[in-house]
Amino acid sequence: MMNGVEKTNGEDLATEEQLITPWTVSVASGYTLLRDPRHNKGLAFTVDERDAHYLRGLLPPALMTQELQEKKLMHNLRQYEVPLQRYMAMMDLQERNERLFYKLLIDNVEELLPVVYTPTVGEACQKYGTIFRRPQGLYISLKEKGKILEVLKNWPESNIQVIVVTDGERILGLGDLGCQGMGIPVGKLSLYTALGGLRPSACLPVTIDVGTNNEKLLNDEFYIGLRQRRATGQEYAELLEEFMTAVKKNYGEKVLVQFEDFANHNAFELLEKYSPTHLVFNDDIQGTASVVLAGLLAALKLVGGALADHRFLFLGAGEAGTGIAELIALEISKQTKAPLEETRKKIWLVDSKGLIVSSRKESLQHFKKPWAHDHEPVKGLLDAVKAIKPTVLIGSSGVGKTFTKEVVEAMTSINEKPLILALSNPTSQSECTAEEAYTWSKGRAIFASGSPFDPVEYNRKVFVPGQANNAYIFPGFGLGLIMSGAIRVHDDMLLAASEALAAQVKQENFDKGLIYPPFSNIRNISANIAAKVAAKAYELGLASRLPRPKDLVKYAESCMYSPVYRSYR
Ligand SMILES: NC(=O)C1=CN([C@@H]2O[C@H](COP(=O)(O)OP(=O)(O)OC[C@H]3O[C@@H](n4cnc5c(N)ncnc54)[C@H](OP(=O)(O)O)[C@@H]3O)[C@@H](O)[C@H]2O)C=CC1
Ligand SMILES: CC(=O)C(=O)O
Ligand SMILES: [Mg+2]
């Protein structure tokens, strides 16, 4: 062997026609270590580590602490004015030095969440083909049919605890982005680690590529996915079935599969089909429901009354809208002992055809039917607000600028403190901006949105909008399932997570008009959510990790990944 990396594949000598073996390299050099993101520390390798791991000469002489590296990187990031450049810089960091990436994200969560998550991740997915450098996550396309188990085995980690999977058909409110939806599982899983403390090596992002109906992408020479229209029906179902079977076979009963950004015509069916046999969770239906219910429970301190005293109107009756509606109805039913059929009547939804009413029942998709109450037909949102007189207005349509001045004014004329949630992502699809909500309501609205808005000054008062985003829930929820060894998800766990999150809102937050706690405290919040979810799993007999730890919050904290560098022998 030569000093350093032995040349066994002859790559430099081979002609273009000759086949070479890419991975036969015996290592006696730290070069590989520097290029392994899981272990690389850059200038933070100590002198002893540099000696022990053949790193001398491969690094300049300076030594840096992780804190100094963090300071330098934050300084560099802030030089970029274009959000997408910040996103790309963060992805490069994740590929280069994973612990430093997570240290940055954890320590600067409020500043970096909009970079690695909504809104910037939306733009990143739209442009994924052009910004694509190194692949992240696992791509499973129709071409892998019959071989999915083998594909899973190509992934370098075998001890997987959470999979976030999308088929890219409804990426945020941006529609069908096909294979380029991969940015979403990658982003969600980085939050699983940063916000919920799951080990990065236990997280697997997956994109199922069954084609795309997005003409622009089909005609884009840089598109990275299958260039065909979406497979549907049996072909689609068989691929998903093979995937779900392979996942359980390869990773066992307790791997959590989080469905993300599927179109609603598949999302409800997949959840219903796999809930009895797998540990599955749909973030858009269930995570969103839990985060919104938490906000509503907290908001009662500001608007008064019990949940059952309120009337709810939704714009958008898909996964998010009907998922939230059902969890609110369930919570009211638990609180008042009234049957679900009764409590649902406090909740009204508007879809693209107008208010959902009983005369439309026959033609409605199954998930809308429970919401078809008796009322004459109403076309637009403004008329629906005037007819229903809601105390709470929730936007979950994926269509921006739909909470117009007239709509917000109508809400304000009905309510002393109208509660307005504009959930659609990214920012471009938000039903209204924070500034619009506060200005049009003359400073009376309690407002939160799916994507973040800056504080707004109105009438010399500063209003701080909250972020109603499932990112508050899924990391802690997932941690609770995993640390208790839960084998199934139950609605009562969603309610427990809502209550845990609502309990974290402090008086100082309420004083600013907030109905969510700040993200800066999210690890602590996630530990509390995880503890309540795990407690529910034990109570329901769904937990397999025995004996039950006594102090579940402490146990959750002890399970959490820390991004601080490890010392190498
Ligand atoms: N803040 C958060 O944490 C989350 C936010 N979201 C956001 O919510 C949005 C919707 O997601 P999801 O529920 O999964 O999507 P779906 O496609 O399942 O549902 C969208 C709903 O909006 C309705 N709709 C579309 N256009 C209009 C319109 N012009 N007027 C009235 N209704 C309309 C649709 O009507 P029809 O059925 O008639 O087609 C459908 O009922 C997305 O922007 C997503 O980013 C989602 C999950 C979490
Ligand atoms: C937040 C989220 O899950 C969505 O917008 O789809
Ligand atoms: Mg989503």
XYZ file of C-alpha atoms and ligand atoms in Angstrom:
624
model
C 0.000 0.000 0.000
C 1.169 3.527 -0.750
C 1.159 6.195 1.900
C -2.354 7.645 2.098
C -5.090 6.344 -0.195
C -4.184 3.235 -2.107
C -5.076 3.369 -5.777
C -6.893 0.111 -6.359
C -9.447 1.088 -8.932
C -7.118 2.705 -11.436
C -9.659 5.433 -12.111
C -7.083 7.914 -13.349
C -5.551 5.368 -15.715
C -8.781 3.990 -17.120
C -10.035 5.153 -20.501
C -13.617 6.377 -20.819
C -14.690 3.015 -22.229
C -13.205 0.937 -19.400
C -15.321 -0.075 -16.430
C -13.933 0.803 -13.017
C -14.965 -0.180 -9.489
C -15.702 3.042 -7.634
C -15.574 1.989 -4.001
C -12.557 -0.271 -3.529
C -10.389 2.080 -1.482
C -8.365 1.053 1.573
C -8.061 3.994 3.887
C -4.942 5.057 5.754
C -5.716 8.752 5.414
C -7.988 11.155 7.241
C -9.188 12.429 3.866
C -12.278 10.231 4.021
C -12.988 11.324 7.586
C -13.003 14.960 6.501
C -15.526 14.113 3.834
C -17.810 12.102 6.082
C -20.457 14.576 7.300
C -21.382 12.448 10.291
C -17.846 12.588 11.729
C -16.222 15.627 10.180
C -15.382 18.489 12.561
C -13.263 20.611 10.226
C -10.935 22.893 12.116
C -12.316 21.603 15.406
C -10.293 18.383 15.162
C -7.842 18.543 18.070
C -4.098 18.075 17.652
C -4.326 14.545 19.051
C -7.207 13.688 16.729
C -5.279 15.057 13.770
C -2.394 12.765 14.653
C -4.479 9.706 15.399
C -6.577 9.984 12.256
C -3.998 10.901 9.596
C -5.267 14.455 9.298
C -1.944 16.327 9.500
C -1.498 18.526 6.486
C -5.075 18.024 5.358
C -6.163 20.940 7.537
C -4.591 24.352 8.053
C -2.898 24.679 11.469
C -5.598 26.730 13.226
C -7.880 25.089 15.772
C -11.436 26.295 16.277
C -14.081 25.480 18.845
C -17.517 24.435 17.635
C -18.828 27.726 19.032
C -16.397 29.709 16.919
C -17.300 27.686 13.835
C -20.946 28.427 14.575
C -20.239 32.148 14.892
C -18.369 32.158 11.590
C -21.108 30.263 9.756
C -23.915 32.443 11.105
C -21.935 35.467 9.996
C -21.488 33.955 6.521
C -25.151 32.966 6.245
C -26.295 36.454 7.120
C -24.291 37.826 4.178
C -26.699 36.126 1.773
C -29.695 38.285 1.065
C -31.512 35.749 -1.092
C -33.266 33.135 1.087
C -32.582 30.334 -1.402
C -28.847 30.980 -1.102
C -29.139 30.567 2.655
C -31.041 27.330 2.090
C -28.301 26.032 -0.199
C -25.607 27.066 2.261
C -27.423 25.144 5.008
C -27.795 22.051 2.809
C -24.081 22.237 1.969
C -23.313 22.400 5.669
C -25.538 19.392 6.362
C -23.601 17.482 3.723
C -20.254 18.625 5.092
C -20.582 18.641 8.876
C -23.815 17.281 10.295
C -23.247 18.139 13.944
C -22.397 21.721 13.120
C -25.532 21.940 10.953
C -27.692 20.807 13.874
C -25.877 23.018 16.358
C -26.662 26.017 14.176
C -30.270 24.998 13.705
C -30.878 24.304 17.403
C -29.153 27.436 18.698
C -30.687 29.763 16.080
C -34.015 28.074 15.543
C -36.176 31.170 15.032
C -33.764 32.595 12.468
C -33.088 29.360 10.599
C -36.489 27.669 10.624
C -37.711 29.864 7.735
C -34.549 28.868 5.839
C -34.631 25.077 6.096
C -38.441 24.925 6.357
C -41.380 27.029 5.185
C -41.292 29.361 3.288
C -37.858 28.780 1.695
C -38.154 25.010 1.388
C -41.099 25.633 -0.951
C -38.968 27.618 -3.366
C -36.206 25.043 -3.006
C -38.601 22.271 -4.105
C -39.776 24.333 -7.059
C -36.162 24.765 -8.158
C -34.823 21.432 -6.892
C -33.711 20.321 -10.352
C -31.466 23.331 -10.841
C -30.088 23.614 -7.310
C -29.653 19.847 -6.992
C -26.103 18.900 -5.955
C -25.780 15.740 -3.908
C -28.848 13.545 -3.540
C -30.383 13.455 -0.077
C -32.843 10.782 1.007
C -34.088 7.733 -0.828
C -35.838 7.866 -4.196
C -38.256 5.044 -4.899
C -39.803 5.261 -8.334
C -42.021 2.990 -10.394
C -38.787 1.601 -11.826
C -38.005 0.107 -8.419
C -41.222 -1.928 -8.395
C -40.448 -5.427 -7.141
C -37.120 -4.270 -5.702
C -38.090 -1.874 -2.913
C -36.621 -4.043 -0.146
C -33.291 -4.072 -2.002
C -33.476 -0.293 -2.408
C -34.003 0.128 1.345
C -30.896 -1.962 1.911
C -28.863 0.467 -0.213
C -29.436 3.109 2.457
C -26.327 3.218 4.658
C -28.215 3.045 7.968
C -30.219 0.059 9.158
C -31.497 1.313 12.510
C -34.244 3.615 11.215
C -36.859 5.011 13.614
C -38.724 7.593 11.510
C -39.470 7.783 7.810
C -41.044 10.885 6.304
C -42.434 9.975 2.908
C -44.074 12.053 0.185
C -45.190 11.378 -3.354
C -44.825 15.065 -4.112
C -48.390 15.628 -5.317
C -49.359 18.452 -2.910
C -46.195 20.200 -1.796
C -47.281 22.915 0.663
C -49.772 25.048 -1.273
C -47.607 24.802 -4.409
C -49.262 21.760 -5.954
C -47.666 18.831 -7.765
C -43.875 19.100 -7.695
C -43.289 15.408 -8.409
C -39.910 14.052 -7.398
C -38.742 17.531 -6.415
C -40.907 17.240 -3.328
C -37.879 15.540 -1.700
C -37.062 18.870 -0.049
C -40.058 18.333 2.250
C -39.090 14.960 3.844
C -35.504 16.205 4.120
C -36.662 19.439 5.818
C -39.193 17.731 8.099
C -36.603 15.210 9.255
C -34.048 17.903 9.998
C -36.719 19.304 12.333
C -37.251 15.859 13.845
C -33.621 16.033 14.916
C -33.281 19.727 15.744
C -36.676 20.206 17.417
C -37.472 16.697 18.652
C -34.009 15.291 19.296
C -34.149 12.190 17.106
C -30.752 10.985 15.928
C -30.085 12.002 12.313
C -28.945 8.465 11.523
C -32.366 7.165 12.619
C -34.215 9.391 10.131
C -34.963 8.411 6.546
C -36.434 10.835 3.973
C -38.243 9.057 1.123
C -39.813 10.264 -2.095
C -42.065 7.912 -3.992
C -41.936 8.893 -7.647
C -44.967 7.767 -9.623
C -44.599 10.577 -12.167
C -45.994 14.092 -12.160
C -48.889 15.881 -13.817
C -46.974 19.160 -13.694
C -46.458 20.040 -17.369
C -43.803 22.591 -16.558
C -41.684 19.960 -14.837
C -42.326 17.366 -17.529
C -40.921 19.826 -20.051
C -38.046 21.000 -17.846
C -34.732 19.553 -19.029
C -33.385 19.741 -15.479
C -36.291 17.820 -13.914
C -34.910 15.004 -11.743
C -37.908 12.665 -11.649
C -39.708 10.180 -13.887
C -40.842 11.936 -17.025
C -44.365 10.548 -17.185
C -47.833 11.388 -15.943
C -48.776 10.104 -12.488
C -49.615 6.446 -12.068
C -52.951 6.002 -10.306
C -55.330 3.241 -9.209
C -53.932 -0.254 -8.869
C -50.448 0.627 -10.115
C -50.140 3.334 -7.427
C -51.653 1.195 -4.681
C -49.331 -1.727 -5.449
C -46.203 0.410 -5.247
C -47.310 1.902 -1.912
C -48.211 -1.550 -0.596
C -44.791 -2.891 -1.554
C -43.164 0.105 0.151
C -45.145 -0.267 3.386
C -44.470 -4.018 3.519
C -40.759 -3.569 2.835
C -40.476 -0.871 5.498
C -41.960 -3.112 8.170
C -39.863 -6.062 7.074
C -36.620 -4.087 7.048
C -37.072 -1.844 10.087
C -39.606 -3.708 12.205
C -43.006 -2.981 13.693
C -42.026 0.197 15.521
C -40.681 2.356 12.715
C -42.814 5.482 12.403
C -43.973 6.337 8.885
C -45.067 9.947 8.531
C -47.043 10.682 5.367
C -46.397 14.198 4.148
C -47.857 16.295 1.360
C -49.788 13.608 -0.476
C -52.857 14.840 -2.365
C -56.031 14.288 -0.396
C -57.417 11.644 -2.788
C -54.585 9.365 -1.596
C -53.815 10.757 1.873
C -57.027 9.772 3.664
C -57.081 6.336 2.059
C -53.441 5.550 2.922
C -53.946 6.626 6.520
C -57.076 4.534 6.881
C -55.541 1.530 5.157
C -52.272 1.412 7.121
C -53.352 2.672 10.564
C -54.484 -0.781 11.732
C -51.247 -2.519 10.729
C -48.457 0.091 10.872
C -47.259 2.949 13.076
C -48.398 5.686 10.673
C -49.130 9.371 11.120
C -50.322 11.883 8.549
C -48.805 15.213 9.453
C -51.119 17.287 7.258
C -54.276 15.717 8.662
C -53.282 14.820 12.237
C -50.269 17.014 13.067
C -52.007 20.114 11.769
C -55.151 19.229 13.698
C -53.192 18.907 16.905
C -51.308 22.192 16.492
C -54.443 24.157 15.661
C -56.404 22.663 18.544
C -53.519 23.650 20.843
C -53.714 27.236 19.572
C -57.470 27.314 20.106
C -57.225 25.934 23.635
C -54.609 28.564 24.448
C -56.606 31.324 22.730
C -59.568 30.724 25.031
C -57.572 32.609 27.667
C -57.707 35.661 25.388
C -61.159 35.374 23.832
C -62.986 33.725 26.716
C -65.567 30.950 26.842
C -65.162 27.219 26.427
C -64.338 25.571 23.101
C -67.978 24.520 22.817
C -69.075 28.173 22.962
C -67.313 28.951 19.681
C -68.314 28.652 16.026
C -65.674 27.672 13.490
C -65.530 28.428 9.781
C -62.891 26.978 7.455
C -61.843 28.057 4.006
C -60.561 24.782 2.572
C -62.050 21.361 3.276
C -59.162 19.041 2.490
C -56.626 17.245 4.664
C -55.818 20.151 6.948
C -59.359 21.596 7.135
C -61.305 18.396 7.810
C -58.499 16.971 9.971
C -58.610 20.015 12.259
C -62.411 20.094 12.231
C -62.621 16.475 13.354
C -60.172 16.954 16.240
C -62.008 20.076 17.459
C -65.292 18.150 17.356
C -63.662 15.276 19.265
C -62.279 17.588 21.949
C -65.640 19.328 22.409
C -67.330 15.950 22.576
C -64.892 14.801 25.294
C -65.380 18.033 27.224
C -69.177 18.204 27.008
C -70.058 14.493 26.627
C -72.177 15.472 23.615
C -72.040 12.993 20.697
C -69.677 13.794 17.805
C -72.603 14.236 15.388
C -73.767 17.119 17.584
C -70.400 18.785 18.192
C -69.581 18.701 14.465
C -72.488 21.086 13.934
C -70.461 23.925 15.450
C -68.041 23.627 12.556
C -68.591 24.762 8.964
C -66.372 24.434 5.939
C -66.161 26.210 2.591
C -64.506 24.483 -0.369
C -63.939 25.656 -3.948
C -67.692 25.324 -4.618
C -68.908 27.232 -1.563
C -70.285 26.352 1.861
C -70.575 22.614 2.446
C -74.284 22.012 3.047
C -76.561 19.001 3.111
C -77.958 19.578 -0.394
C -74.431 18.914 -1.728
C -73.957 15.717 0.260
C -74.301 13.177 -2.558
C -71.538 14.719 -4.653
C -69.073 15.311 -1.807
C -65.836 13.388 -1.238
C -66.198 11.060 1.769
C -64.095 13.221 4.113
C -66.431 16.198 3.578
C -69.701 14.378 4.167
C -69.729 14.694 8.004
C -69.652 18.479 7.553
C -72.681 18.790 5.278
C -75.050 20.529 7.709
C -78.491 21.904 6.948
C -78.253 25.366 5.436
C -79.162 27.036 2.198
C -76.335 27.113 -0.368
C -73.793 29.935 0.062
C -71.222 30.669 -2.646
C -68.350 32.783 -1.403
C -66.408 33.118 1.850
C -67.686 36.601 2.666
C -71.303 35.470 2.465
C -70.433 32.395 4.507
C -68.908 34.580 7.249
C -72.056 36.718 7.295
C -74.317 33.655 7.357
C -72.448 31.511 9.914
C -71.111 34.344 12.105
C -68.018 32.393 13.203
C -65.842 33.348 16.151
C -62.897 31.540 14.581
C -61.851 31.697 10.907
C -59.315 29.158 9.643
C -57.673 29.244 6.216
C -56.575 25.853 4.859
C -57.223 26.215 1.139
C -53.678 26.646 -0.175
C -54.854 29.815 -1.929
C -53.302 33.133 -0.971
C -55.047 36.474 -0.392
C -58.462 34.892 0.171
C -59.018 36.601 3.543
C -59.818 39.943 1.967
C -60.351 43.244 3.742
C -64.121 42.650 3.601
C -63.762 39.186 5.159
C -61.547 40.434 8.014
C -63.868 43.421 8.573
C -66.877 41.114 8.678
C -65.128 38.948 11.287
C -64.329 42.084 13.286
C -67.908 43.344 13.175
C -69.102 40.003 14.604
C -66.409 39.530 17.272
C -64.661 41.679 19.831
C -61.485 39.606 19.258
C -61.752 37.662 16.004
C -59.479 34.637 15.936
C -57.946 34.331 12.476
C -55.603 31.546 11.413
C -54.080 31.713 7.926
C -52.539 28.266 7.724
C -51.618 27.941 4.062
C -47.951 27.680 3.124
C -45.639 29.043 1.935
C -45.980 32.790 2.562
C -47.209 33.416 -1.002
C -50.256 31.207 -0.289
C -51.080 32.703 3.099
C -54.762 33.719 3.217
C -53.666 37.152 4.440
C -50.567 38.731 5.940
C -50.141 39.577 9.602
C -50.152 43.254 8.739
C -53.462 42.897 6.885
C -55.042 40.971 9.758
C -54.056 43.602 12.348
C -54.771 46.641 10.177
C -58.124 45.509 8.804
C -59.289 44.415 12.256
C -58.042 47.684 13.776
C -55.686 45.766 16.036
C -58.367 43.431 17.395
C -57.523 40.183 15.622
C -55.685 37.337 17.287
C -53.667 36.057 14.387
C -51.372 33.157 13.603
C -50.122 31.828 10.275
C -48.544 28.677 8.830
C -45.465 30.541 7.593
C -43.829 33.165 9.790
C -44.494 36.900 9.631
C -42.491 39.630 11.356
C -44.049 41.640 14.194
C -46.305 44.472 13.034
C -46.646 47.956 14.479
C -50.186 49.305 14.366
C -51.368 52.408 16.214
C -48.045 52.579 18.072
C -48.545 49.061 19.426
C -46.419 46.072 18.400
C -48.316 42.886 17.516
C -46.399 39.597 17.393
C -48.030 36.992 15.140
C -47.674 33.331 16.085
C -46.823 30.486 13.749
C -49.558 27.862 13.563
C -47.483 25.119 12.038
C -47.404 21.384 12.634
C -43.650 21.748 13.301
C -44.663 22.413 16.914
C -46.203 18.971 17.135
C -44.682 16.274 14.947
C -41.124 16.271 16.412
C -42.319 15.858 20.009
C -45.184 13.599 18.958
C -42.784 11.297 17.099
C -40.351 11.289 20.000
C -43.177 10.291 22.359
C -44.151 7.381 20.104
C -40.596 6.170 19.689
C -39.450 6.481 23.285
C -42.481 4.511 24.495
C -42.154 1.929 21.743
C -45.697 2.717 20.624
C -47.072 0.370 18.026
C -50.072 2.440 16.860
C -51.187 6.078 16.789
C -54.439 6.939 18.592
C -56.504 10.161 18.398
C -56.220 10.567 22.179
C -52.472 11.008 21.675
C -53.183 13.951 19.363
C -55.387 15.502 22.040
C -52.670 14.918 24.643
C -50.129 16.651 22.385
C -52.478 19.637 21.917
C -52.961 20.015 25.645
C -49.216 19.732 26.270
C -48.471 22.443 23.705
C -51.243 24.766 24.933
C -49.886 24.405 28.486
C -46.542 25.806 27.318
C -47.982 29.223 26.417
C -46.927 31.639 29.165
C -48.586 34.852 30.339
C -45.817 36.889 28.703
C -46.747 35.249 25.377
C -50.449 35.987 25.862
C -49.551 39.592 26.691
C -48.142 39.925 23.171
C -51.264 38.368 21.640
C -49.504 35.032 21.033
C -51.329 31.721 21.213
C -48.176 29.637 20.695
C -44.963 29.647 22.710
C -41.795 30.851 20.957
C -39.849 28.287 18.929
C -36.702 29.238 20.833
C -37.872 26.911 23.614
C -38.942 24.114 21.298
C -36.749 21.306 22.642
C -38.250 21.735 26.070
C -41.729 21.947 24.522
C -41.075 18.789 22.492
C -39.967 16.929 25.629
C -43.255 17.892 27.293
C -45.295 16.860 24.262
C -43.353 13.580 24.004
C -43.988 12.851 27.675
C -47.745 13.379 27.353
C -47.957 11.328 24.158
C -45.935 8.516 25.722
C -48.067 8.641 28.886
C -51.154 8.225 26.710
C -49.529 5.324 24.852
C -48.897 3.564 28.196
C -52.419 4.333 29.386
C -53.930 2.884 26.220
C -51.750 -0.224 26.356
C -50.072 0.732 23.089
C -46.560 1.170 24.491
C -44.089 -1.690 24.223
C -41.136 -0.185 26.095
C -41.451 -1.661 29.570
C -41.167 -0.842 32.373
C -42.574 2.652 31.929
C -39.982 5.277 32.908
C -41.139 7.143 36.015
C -40.382 10.681 34.907
C -41.316 10.811 31.235
C -40.176 14.422 30.674
C -36.718 13.620 32.042
C -36.650 10.426 30.035
C -37.580 12.331 26.848
C -34.792 14.814 27.509
C -32.320 12.018 28.083
C -33.232 10.469 24.718
C -32.519 13.652 22.774
C -29.638 13.920 20.321
C -27.052 16.534 21.173
C -25.097 18.106 18.303
C -21.993 18.794 20.396
C -18.878 17.192 18.873
C -17.721 13.876 20.266
C -14.041 13.249 21.105
C -12.295 10.679 18.943
C -9.780 8.144 20.229
N -49.788 25.426 8.869
C -49.670 24.130 8.805
O -49.122 23.481 9.706
C -50.195 23.404 7.621
C -50.615 24.071 6.524
N -51.121 23.382 5.453
C -51.479 24.162 4.281
O -52.852 24.056 4.024
C -53.080 24.156 2.635
C -54.043 23.078 2.225
O -53.507 21.813 2.483
P -54.440 20.513 2.400
O -55.598 20.638 3.270
O -53.568 19.356 2.591
O -54.892 20.586 0.866
P -56.110 19.880 0.172
O -55.814 19.902 -1.274
O -56.408 18.589 0.823
O -57.342 20.863 0.474
C -57.511 22.119 -0.083
C -58.934 22.557 0.109
O -59.027 23.906 -0.262
C -60.129 24.069 -1.135
N -59.906 25.180 -2.045
C -58.997 25.296 -3.029
N -59.121 26.472 -3.641
C -60.123 27.122 -3.031
C -60.737 28.392 -3.219
N -60.309 29.232 -4.154
N -61.754 28.718 -2.412
C -62.179 27.862 -1.471
N -61.650 26.678 -1.238
C -60.628 26.305 -2.022
C -60.245 22.751 -1.864
O -61.547 22.668 -2.381
P -62.085 21.446 -3.279
O -62.149 20.293 -2.342
O -63.404 21.906 -3.719
O -61.089 21.254 -4.361
C -59.945 21.786 -0.736
O -61.090 21.535 0.021
C -51.713 24.109 1.974
O -51.345 25.409 1.596
C -50.784 23.651 3.052
O -49.511 24.239 2.944
C -51.248 22.039 5.450
C -50.835 21.309 6.520
C -50.231 21.939 7.668
C -46.716 22.585 7.175
C -47.142 21.545 6.286
O -47.060 20.379 6.606
C -47.691 21.901 5.001
O -47.852 23.077 4.706
O -47.985 20.972 4.236
Mg -47.236 19.070 4.953
